[in-house]
mmCIF file of C-alpha atoms (C1' of nucleotides) in Angstrom:
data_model
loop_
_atom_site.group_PDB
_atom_site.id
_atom_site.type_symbol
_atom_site.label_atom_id
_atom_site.label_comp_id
_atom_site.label_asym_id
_atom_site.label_seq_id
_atom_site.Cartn_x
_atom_site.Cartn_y
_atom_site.Cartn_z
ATOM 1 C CA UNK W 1 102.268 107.935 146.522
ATOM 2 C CA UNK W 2 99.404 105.768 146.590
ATOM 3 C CA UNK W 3 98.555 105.293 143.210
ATOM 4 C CA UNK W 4 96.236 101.843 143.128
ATOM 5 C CA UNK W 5 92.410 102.127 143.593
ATOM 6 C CA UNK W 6 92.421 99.297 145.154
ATOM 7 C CA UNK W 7 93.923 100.830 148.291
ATOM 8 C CA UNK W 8 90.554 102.728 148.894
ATOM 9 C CA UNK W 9 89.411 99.239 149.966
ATOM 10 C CA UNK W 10 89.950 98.749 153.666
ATOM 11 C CA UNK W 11 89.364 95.486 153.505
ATOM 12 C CA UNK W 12 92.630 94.589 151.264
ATOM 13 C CA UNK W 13 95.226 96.488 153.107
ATOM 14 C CA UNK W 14 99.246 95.981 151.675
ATOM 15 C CA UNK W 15 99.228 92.270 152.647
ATOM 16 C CA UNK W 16 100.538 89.099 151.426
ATOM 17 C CA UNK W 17 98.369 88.991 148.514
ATOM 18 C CA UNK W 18 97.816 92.717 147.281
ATOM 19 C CA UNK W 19 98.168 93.262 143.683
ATOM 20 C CA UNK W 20 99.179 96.132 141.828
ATOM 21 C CA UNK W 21 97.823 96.382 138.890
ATOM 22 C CA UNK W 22 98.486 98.702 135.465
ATOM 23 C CA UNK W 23 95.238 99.294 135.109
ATOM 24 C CA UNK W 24 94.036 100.733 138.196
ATOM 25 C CA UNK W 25 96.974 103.041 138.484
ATOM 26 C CA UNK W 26 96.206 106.775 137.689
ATOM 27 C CA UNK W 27 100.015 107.548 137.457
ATOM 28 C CA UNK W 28 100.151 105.467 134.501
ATOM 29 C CA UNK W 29 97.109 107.447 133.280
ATOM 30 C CA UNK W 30 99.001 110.391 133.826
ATOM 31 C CA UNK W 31 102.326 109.302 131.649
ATOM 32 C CA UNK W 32 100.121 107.881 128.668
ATOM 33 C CA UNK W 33 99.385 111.825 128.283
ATOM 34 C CA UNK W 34 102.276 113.399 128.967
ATOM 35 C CA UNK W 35 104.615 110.855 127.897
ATOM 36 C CA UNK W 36 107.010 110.254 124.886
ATOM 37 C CA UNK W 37 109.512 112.525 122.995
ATOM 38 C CA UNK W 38 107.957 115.818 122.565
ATOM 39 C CA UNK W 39 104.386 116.329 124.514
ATOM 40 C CA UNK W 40 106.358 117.832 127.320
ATOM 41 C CA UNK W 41 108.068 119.929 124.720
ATOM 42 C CA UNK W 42 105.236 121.199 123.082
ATOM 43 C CA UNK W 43 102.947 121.836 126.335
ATOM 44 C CA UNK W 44 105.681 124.248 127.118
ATOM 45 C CA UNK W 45 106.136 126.050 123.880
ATOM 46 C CA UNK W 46 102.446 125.818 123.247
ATOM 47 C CA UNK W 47 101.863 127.553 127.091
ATOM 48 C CA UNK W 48 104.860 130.036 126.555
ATOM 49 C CA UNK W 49 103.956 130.932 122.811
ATOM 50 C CA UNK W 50 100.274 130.888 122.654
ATOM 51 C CA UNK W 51 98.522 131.271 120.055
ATOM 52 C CA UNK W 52 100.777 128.925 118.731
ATOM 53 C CA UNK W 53 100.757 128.224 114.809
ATOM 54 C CA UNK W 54 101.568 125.165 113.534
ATOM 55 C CA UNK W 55 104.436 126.692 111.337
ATOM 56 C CA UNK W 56 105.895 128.744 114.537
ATOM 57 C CA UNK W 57 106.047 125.359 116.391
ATOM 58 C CA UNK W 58 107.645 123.401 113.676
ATOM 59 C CA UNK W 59 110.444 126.270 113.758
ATOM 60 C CA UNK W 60 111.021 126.644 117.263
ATOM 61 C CA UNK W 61 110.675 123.140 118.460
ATOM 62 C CA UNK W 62 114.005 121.206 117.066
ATOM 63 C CA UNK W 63 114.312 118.213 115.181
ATOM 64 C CA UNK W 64 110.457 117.734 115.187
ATOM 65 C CA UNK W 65 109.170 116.649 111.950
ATOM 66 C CA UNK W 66 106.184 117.695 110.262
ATOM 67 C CA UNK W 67 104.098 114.332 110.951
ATOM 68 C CA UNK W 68 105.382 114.136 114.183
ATOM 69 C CA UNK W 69 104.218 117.356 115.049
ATOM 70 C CA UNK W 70 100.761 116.975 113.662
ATOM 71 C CA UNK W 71 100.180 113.578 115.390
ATOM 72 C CA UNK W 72 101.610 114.751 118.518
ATOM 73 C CA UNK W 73 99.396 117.343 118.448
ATOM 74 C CA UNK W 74 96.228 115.877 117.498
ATOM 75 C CA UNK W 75 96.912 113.359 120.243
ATOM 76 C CA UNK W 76 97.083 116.575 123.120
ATOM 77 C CA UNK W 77 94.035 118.018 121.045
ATOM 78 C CA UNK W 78 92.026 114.146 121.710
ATOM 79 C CA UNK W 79 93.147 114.497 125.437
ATOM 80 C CA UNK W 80 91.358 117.984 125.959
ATOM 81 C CA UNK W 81 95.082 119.442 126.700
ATOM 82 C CA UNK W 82 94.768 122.272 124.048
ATOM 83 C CA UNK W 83 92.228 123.781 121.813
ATOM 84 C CA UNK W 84 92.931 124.260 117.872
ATOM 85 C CA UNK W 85 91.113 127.068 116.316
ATOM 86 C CA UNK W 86 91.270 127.236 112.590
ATOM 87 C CA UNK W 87 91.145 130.838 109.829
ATOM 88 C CA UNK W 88 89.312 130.365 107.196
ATOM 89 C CA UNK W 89 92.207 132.460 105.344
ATOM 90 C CA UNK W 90 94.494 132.182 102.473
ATOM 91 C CA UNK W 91 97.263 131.377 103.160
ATOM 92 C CA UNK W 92 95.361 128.842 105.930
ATOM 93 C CA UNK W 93 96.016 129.559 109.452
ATOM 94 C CA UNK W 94 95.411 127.297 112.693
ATOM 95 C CA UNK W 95 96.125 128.349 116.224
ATOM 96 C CA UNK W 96 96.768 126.254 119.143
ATOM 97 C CA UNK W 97 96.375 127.290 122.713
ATOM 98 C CA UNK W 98 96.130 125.371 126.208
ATOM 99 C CA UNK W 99 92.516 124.561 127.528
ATOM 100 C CA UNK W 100 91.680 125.916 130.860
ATOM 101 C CA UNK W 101 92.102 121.372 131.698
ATOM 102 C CA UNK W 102 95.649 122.028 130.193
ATOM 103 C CA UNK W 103 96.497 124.472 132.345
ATOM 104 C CA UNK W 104 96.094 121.926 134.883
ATOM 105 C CA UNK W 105 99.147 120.335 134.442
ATOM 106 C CA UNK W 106 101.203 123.340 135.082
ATOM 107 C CA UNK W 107 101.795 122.322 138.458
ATOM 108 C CA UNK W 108 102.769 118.735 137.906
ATOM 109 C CA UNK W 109 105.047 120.020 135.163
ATOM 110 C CA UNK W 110 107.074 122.467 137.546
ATOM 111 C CA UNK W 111 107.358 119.844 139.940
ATOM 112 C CA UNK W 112 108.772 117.133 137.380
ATOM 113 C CA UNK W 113 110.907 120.440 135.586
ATOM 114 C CA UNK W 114 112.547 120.815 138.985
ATOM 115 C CA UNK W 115 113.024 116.969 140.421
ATOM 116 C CA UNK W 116 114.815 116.961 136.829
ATOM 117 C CA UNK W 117 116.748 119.225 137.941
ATOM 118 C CA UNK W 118 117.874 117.498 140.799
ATOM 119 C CA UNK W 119 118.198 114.414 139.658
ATOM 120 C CA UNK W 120 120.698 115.784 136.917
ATOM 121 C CA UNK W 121 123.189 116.863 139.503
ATOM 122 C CA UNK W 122 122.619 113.559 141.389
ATOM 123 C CA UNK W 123 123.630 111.832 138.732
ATOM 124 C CA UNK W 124 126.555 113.945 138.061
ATOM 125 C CA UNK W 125 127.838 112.962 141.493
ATOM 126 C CA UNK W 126 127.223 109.179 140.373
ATOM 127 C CA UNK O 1 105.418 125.223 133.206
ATOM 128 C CA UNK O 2 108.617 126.958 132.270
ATOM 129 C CA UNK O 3 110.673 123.586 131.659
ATOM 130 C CA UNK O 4 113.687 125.129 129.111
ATOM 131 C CA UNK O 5 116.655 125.964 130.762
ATOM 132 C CA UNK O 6 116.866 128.733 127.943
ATOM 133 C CA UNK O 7 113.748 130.528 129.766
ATOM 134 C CA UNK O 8 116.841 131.843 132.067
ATOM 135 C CA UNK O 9 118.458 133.257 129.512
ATOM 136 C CA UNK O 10 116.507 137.000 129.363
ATOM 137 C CA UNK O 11 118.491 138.317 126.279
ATOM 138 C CA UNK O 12 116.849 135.162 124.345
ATOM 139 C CA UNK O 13 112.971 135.845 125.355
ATOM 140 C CA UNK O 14 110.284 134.352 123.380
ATOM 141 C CA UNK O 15 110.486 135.672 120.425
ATOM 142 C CA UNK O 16 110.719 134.881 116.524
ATOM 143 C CA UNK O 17 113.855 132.755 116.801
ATOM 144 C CA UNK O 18 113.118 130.902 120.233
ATOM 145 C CA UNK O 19 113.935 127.404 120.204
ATOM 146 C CA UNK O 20 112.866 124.608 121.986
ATOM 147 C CA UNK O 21 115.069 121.843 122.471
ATOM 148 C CA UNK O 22 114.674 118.469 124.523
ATOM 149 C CA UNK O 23 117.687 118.175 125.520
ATOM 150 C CA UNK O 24 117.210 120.730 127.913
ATOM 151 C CA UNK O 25 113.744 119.950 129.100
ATOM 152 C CA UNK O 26 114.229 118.455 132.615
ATOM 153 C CA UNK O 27 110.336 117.265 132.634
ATOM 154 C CA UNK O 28 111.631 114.742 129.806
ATOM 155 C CA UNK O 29 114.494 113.963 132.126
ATOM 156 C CA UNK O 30 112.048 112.991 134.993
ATOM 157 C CA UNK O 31 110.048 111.317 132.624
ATOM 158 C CA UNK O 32 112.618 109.087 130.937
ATOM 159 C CA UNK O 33 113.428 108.216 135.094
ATOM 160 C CA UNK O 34 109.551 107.619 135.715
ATOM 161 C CA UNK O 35 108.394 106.327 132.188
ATOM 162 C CA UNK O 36 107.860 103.216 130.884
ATOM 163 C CA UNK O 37 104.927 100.607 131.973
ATOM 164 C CA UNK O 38 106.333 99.307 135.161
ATOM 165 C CA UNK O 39 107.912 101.828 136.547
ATOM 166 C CA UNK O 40 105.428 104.249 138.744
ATOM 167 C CA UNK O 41 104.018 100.687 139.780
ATOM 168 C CA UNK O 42 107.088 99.569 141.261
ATOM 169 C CA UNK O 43 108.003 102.569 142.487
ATOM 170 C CA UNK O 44 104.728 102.457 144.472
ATOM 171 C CA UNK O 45 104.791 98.766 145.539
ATOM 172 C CA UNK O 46 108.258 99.113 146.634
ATOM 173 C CA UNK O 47 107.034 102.064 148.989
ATOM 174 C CA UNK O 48 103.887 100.971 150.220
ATOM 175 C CA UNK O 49 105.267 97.087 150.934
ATOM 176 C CA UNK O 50 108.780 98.144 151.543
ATOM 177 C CA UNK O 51 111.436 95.948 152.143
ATOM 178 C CA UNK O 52 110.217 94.526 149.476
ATOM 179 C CA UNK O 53 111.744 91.301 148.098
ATOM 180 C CA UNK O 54 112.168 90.089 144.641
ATOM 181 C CA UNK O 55 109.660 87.203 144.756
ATOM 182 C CA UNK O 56 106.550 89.551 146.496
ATOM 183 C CA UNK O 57 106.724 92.120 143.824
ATOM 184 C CA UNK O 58 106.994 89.500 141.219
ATOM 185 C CA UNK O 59 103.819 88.016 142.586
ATOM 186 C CA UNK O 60 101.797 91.081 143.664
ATOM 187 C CA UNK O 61 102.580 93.248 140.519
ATOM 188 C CA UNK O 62 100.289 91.693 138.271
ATOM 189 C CA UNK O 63 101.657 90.819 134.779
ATOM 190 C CA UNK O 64 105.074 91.805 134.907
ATOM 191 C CA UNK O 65 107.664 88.839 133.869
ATOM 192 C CA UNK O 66 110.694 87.915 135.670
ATOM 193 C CA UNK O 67 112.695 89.450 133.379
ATOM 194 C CA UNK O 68 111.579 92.849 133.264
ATOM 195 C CA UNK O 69 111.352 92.560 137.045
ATOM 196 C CA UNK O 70 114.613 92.576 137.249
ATOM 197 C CA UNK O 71 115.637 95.176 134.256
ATOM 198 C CA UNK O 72 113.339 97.743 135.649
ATOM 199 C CA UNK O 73 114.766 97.303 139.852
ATOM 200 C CA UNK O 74 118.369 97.644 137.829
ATOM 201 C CA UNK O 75 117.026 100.683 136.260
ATOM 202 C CA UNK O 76 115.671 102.243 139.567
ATOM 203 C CA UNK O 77 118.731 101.282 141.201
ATOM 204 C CA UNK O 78 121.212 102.682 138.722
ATOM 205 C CA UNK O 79 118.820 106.109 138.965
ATOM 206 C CA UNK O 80 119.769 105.879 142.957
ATOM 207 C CA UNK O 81 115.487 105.576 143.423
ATOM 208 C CA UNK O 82 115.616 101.948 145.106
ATOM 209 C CA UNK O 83 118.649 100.278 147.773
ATOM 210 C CA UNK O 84 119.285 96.503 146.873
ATOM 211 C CA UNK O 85 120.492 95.094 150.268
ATOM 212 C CA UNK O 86 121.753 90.919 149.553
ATOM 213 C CA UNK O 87 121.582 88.974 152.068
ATOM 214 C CA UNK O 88 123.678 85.934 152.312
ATOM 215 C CA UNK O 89 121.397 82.835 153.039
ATOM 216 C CA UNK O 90 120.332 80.168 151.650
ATOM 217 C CA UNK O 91 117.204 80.422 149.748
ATOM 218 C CA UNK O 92 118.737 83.937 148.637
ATOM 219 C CA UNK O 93 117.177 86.815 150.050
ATOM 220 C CA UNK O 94 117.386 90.100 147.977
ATOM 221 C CA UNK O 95 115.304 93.351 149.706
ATOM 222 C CA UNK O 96 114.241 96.460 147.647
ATOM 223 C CA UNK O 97 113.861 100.180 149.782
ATOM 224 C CA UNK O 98 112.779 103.456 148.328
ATOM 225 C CA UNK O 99 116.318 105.629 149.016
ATOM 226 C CA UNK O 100 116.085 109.249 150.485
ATOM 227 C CA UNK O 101 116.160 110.933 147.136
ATOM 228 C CA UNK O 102 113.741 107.765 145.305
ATOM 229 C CA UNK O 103 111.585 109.340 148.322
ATOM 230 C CA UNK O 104 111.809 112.798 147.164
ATOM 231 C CA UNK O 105 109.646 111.994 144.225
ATOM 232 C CA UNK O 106 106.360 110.729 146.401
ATOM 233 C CA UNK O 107 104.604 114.699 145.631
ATOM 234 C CA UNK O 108 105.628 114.221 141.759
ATOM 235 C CA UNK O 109 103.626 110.525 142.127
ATOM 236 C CA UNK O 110 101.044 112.260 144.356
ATOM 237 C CA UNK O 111 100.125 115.338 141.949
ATOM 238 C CA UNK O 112 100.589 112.676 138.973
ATOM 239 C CA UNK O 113 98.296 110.691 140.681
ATOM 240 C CA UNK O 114 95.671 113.224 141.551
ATOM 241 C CA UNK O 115 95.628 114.910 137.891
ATOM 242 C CA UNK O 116 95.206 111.391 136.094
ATOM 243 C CA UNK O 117 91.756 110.254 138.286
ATOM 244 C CA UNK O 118 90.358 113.896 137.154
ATOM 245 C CA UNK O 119 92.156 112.872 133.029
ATOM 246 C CA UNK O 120 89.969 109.961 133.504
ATOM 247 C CA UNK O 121 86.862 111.786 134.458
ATOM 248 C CA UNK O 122 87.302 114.263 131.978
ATOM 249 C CA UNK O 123 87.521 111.472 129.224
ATOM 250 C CA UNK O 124 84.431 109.527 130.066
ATOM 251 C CA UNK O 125 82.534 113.144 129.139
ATOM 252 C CA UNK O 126 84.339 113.088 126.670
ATOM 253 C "C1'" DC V 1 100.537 127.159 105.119
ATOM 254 C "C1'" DA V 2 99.171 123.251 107.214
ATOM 255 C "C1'" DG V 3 98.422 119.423 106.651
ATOM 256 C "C1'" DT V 4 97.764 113.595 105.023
ATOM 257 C "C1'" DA V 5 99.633 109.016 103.447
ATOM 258 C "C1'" DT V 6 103.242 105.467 103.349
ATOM 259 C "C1'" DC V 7 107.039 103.034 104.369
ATOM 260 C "C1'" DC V 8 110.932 101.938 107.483
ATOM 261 C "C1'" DC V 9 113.617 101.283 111.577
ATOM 262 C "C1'" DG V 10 115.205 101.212 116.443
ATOM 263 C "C1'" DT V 11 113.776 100.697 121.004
ATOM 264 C "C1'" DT V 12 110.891 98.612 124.516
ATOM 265 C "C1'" DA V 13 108.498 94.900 126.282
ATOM 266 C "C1'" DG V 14 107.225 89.855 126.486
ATOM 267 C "C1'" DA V 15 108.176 84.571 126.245
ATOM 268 C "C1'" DT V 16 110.999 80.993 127.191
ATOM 269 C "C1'" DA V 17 114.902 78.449 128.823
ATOM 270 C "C1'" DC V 18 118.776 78.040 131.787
ATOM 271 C "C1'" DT V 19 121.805 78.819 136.491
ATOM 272 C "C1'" DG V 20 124.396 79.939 141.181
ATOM 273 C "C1'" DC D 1 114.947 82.172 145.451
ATOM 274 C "C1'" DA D 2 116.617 85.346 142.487
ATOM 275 C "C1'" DG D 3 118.395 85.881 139.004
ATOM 276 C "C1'" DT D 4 120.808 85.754 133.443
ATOM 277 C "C1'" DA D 5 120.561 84.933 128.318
ATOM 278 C "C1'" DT D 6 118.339 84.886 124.076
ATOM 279 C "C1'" DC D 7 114.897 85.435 120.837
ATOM 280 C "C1'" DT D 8 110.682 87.583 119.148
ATOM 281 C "C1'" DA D 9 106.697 90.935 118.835
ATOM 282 C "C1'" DA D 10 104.841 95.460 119.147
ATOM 283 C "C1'" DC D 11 105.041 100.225 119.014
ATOM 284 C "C1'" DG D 12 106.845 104.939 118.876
ATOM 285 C "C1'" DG D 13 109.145 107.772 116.037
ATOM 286 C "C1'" DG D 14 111.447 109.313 111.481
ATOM 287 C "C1'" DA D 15 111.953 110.119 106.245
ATOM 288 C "C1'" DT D 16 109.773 111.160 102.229
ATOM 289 C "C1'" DA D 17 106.239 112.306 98.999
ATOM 290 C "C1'" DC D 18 101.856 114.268 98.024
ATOM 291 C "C1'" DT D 19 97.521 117.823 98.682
ATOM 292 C "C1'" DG D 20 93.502 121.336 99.798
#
DNA sequence: CAGTATCCCGTTAGATACTG
DNA sequence: CAGTATCTAACGGGATACTG
């Protein structure tokens, strides 16, 4: 849970004047990737699908649109999460699968896919 | 990584006609409880300085305004992550606590944590 | 088929002023 | 001290039209 830098320095330990700070927090880092409406989405259907074509994804993921699907995943392509390999062919084909660093995630993701979980039937309660 | 609720649905395997749809993605649930700028951070100051009163967090958590402040510890509470506890004096006195099940996500904020120092890494290669 | 280019809008976050 | 109320700015996301 510690997610400031700053805690690696002894000499500032949780005291009246610790600051937390956006910057220095690598959980923050973590949400600018995976964050927003449909990265989560498309990591998934990407990982269960792959190859992935573009057209395949703007079918099976619903209510994307066509921009947002090609900024979305341009974005994951700029973060090293998956790898686009393009055919030369008519008609044009491009395939999209998960880098090995992509694969990374997988973990985090089952964690956050079950907490979801959980906190859905909390709420219910609420 | 499977995070589609559809996944336990065997008739309906990934195929042709698969959909995925984010309204049941429970990674987008945990992120909509986790996202946002302030959020992890408060969630962390809150543990680490914990009880944690309205006045230290809005000093030590550098940048927020008052009002967010208190729009994002409403949030948290309302999510059952953080306890309010008033107590009745005179300057008011107002203490925030991680709950059991706010507690429950410290190995989501750990892994989270973890993956986005190695994200960072990876970019400055990059 | 797999994109790019624009324009538009709703939500989220920030600034400022006021209050029990 | 610990809020609330209001207004404004910025950004993520959506609709539509066009292209190699």
């Amino acid at each position: 849970m510690k997610n400031n830098t700053n805690i690696d320095n002894q000499e500032d330990k949780i005291g009246k004047n610790f600051v937390f700070d956006e910057n220095s927090c690598p959980v923050t880092a973590t949400m600018k990737v995976l964050g927003g409406k449909w990265k989560p989405i498309l990591i998934n259907a990407i990982y269960l699908t792959a190859p992935a074509r573009f057209g395949e994804l703007k079918r099976s993921v619903k209510g994307i649109t066509q921009s947002m699907l090609t900024q979305q995943l341009r974005e994951l392509e700029d973060d090293g999460l998956i790898s686009r390999k393009i055919y030369a062919e008519i008609p044009p084909r491009v395939e999209y699968t998960l880098t090995e660093f992509g694969l990374t995630l997988s973990p985090i993701m089952q964690a956050m896919a079950k907490w979801g979980e959980e906190y859905r039937i909390n709420k219910q309660k609420a």
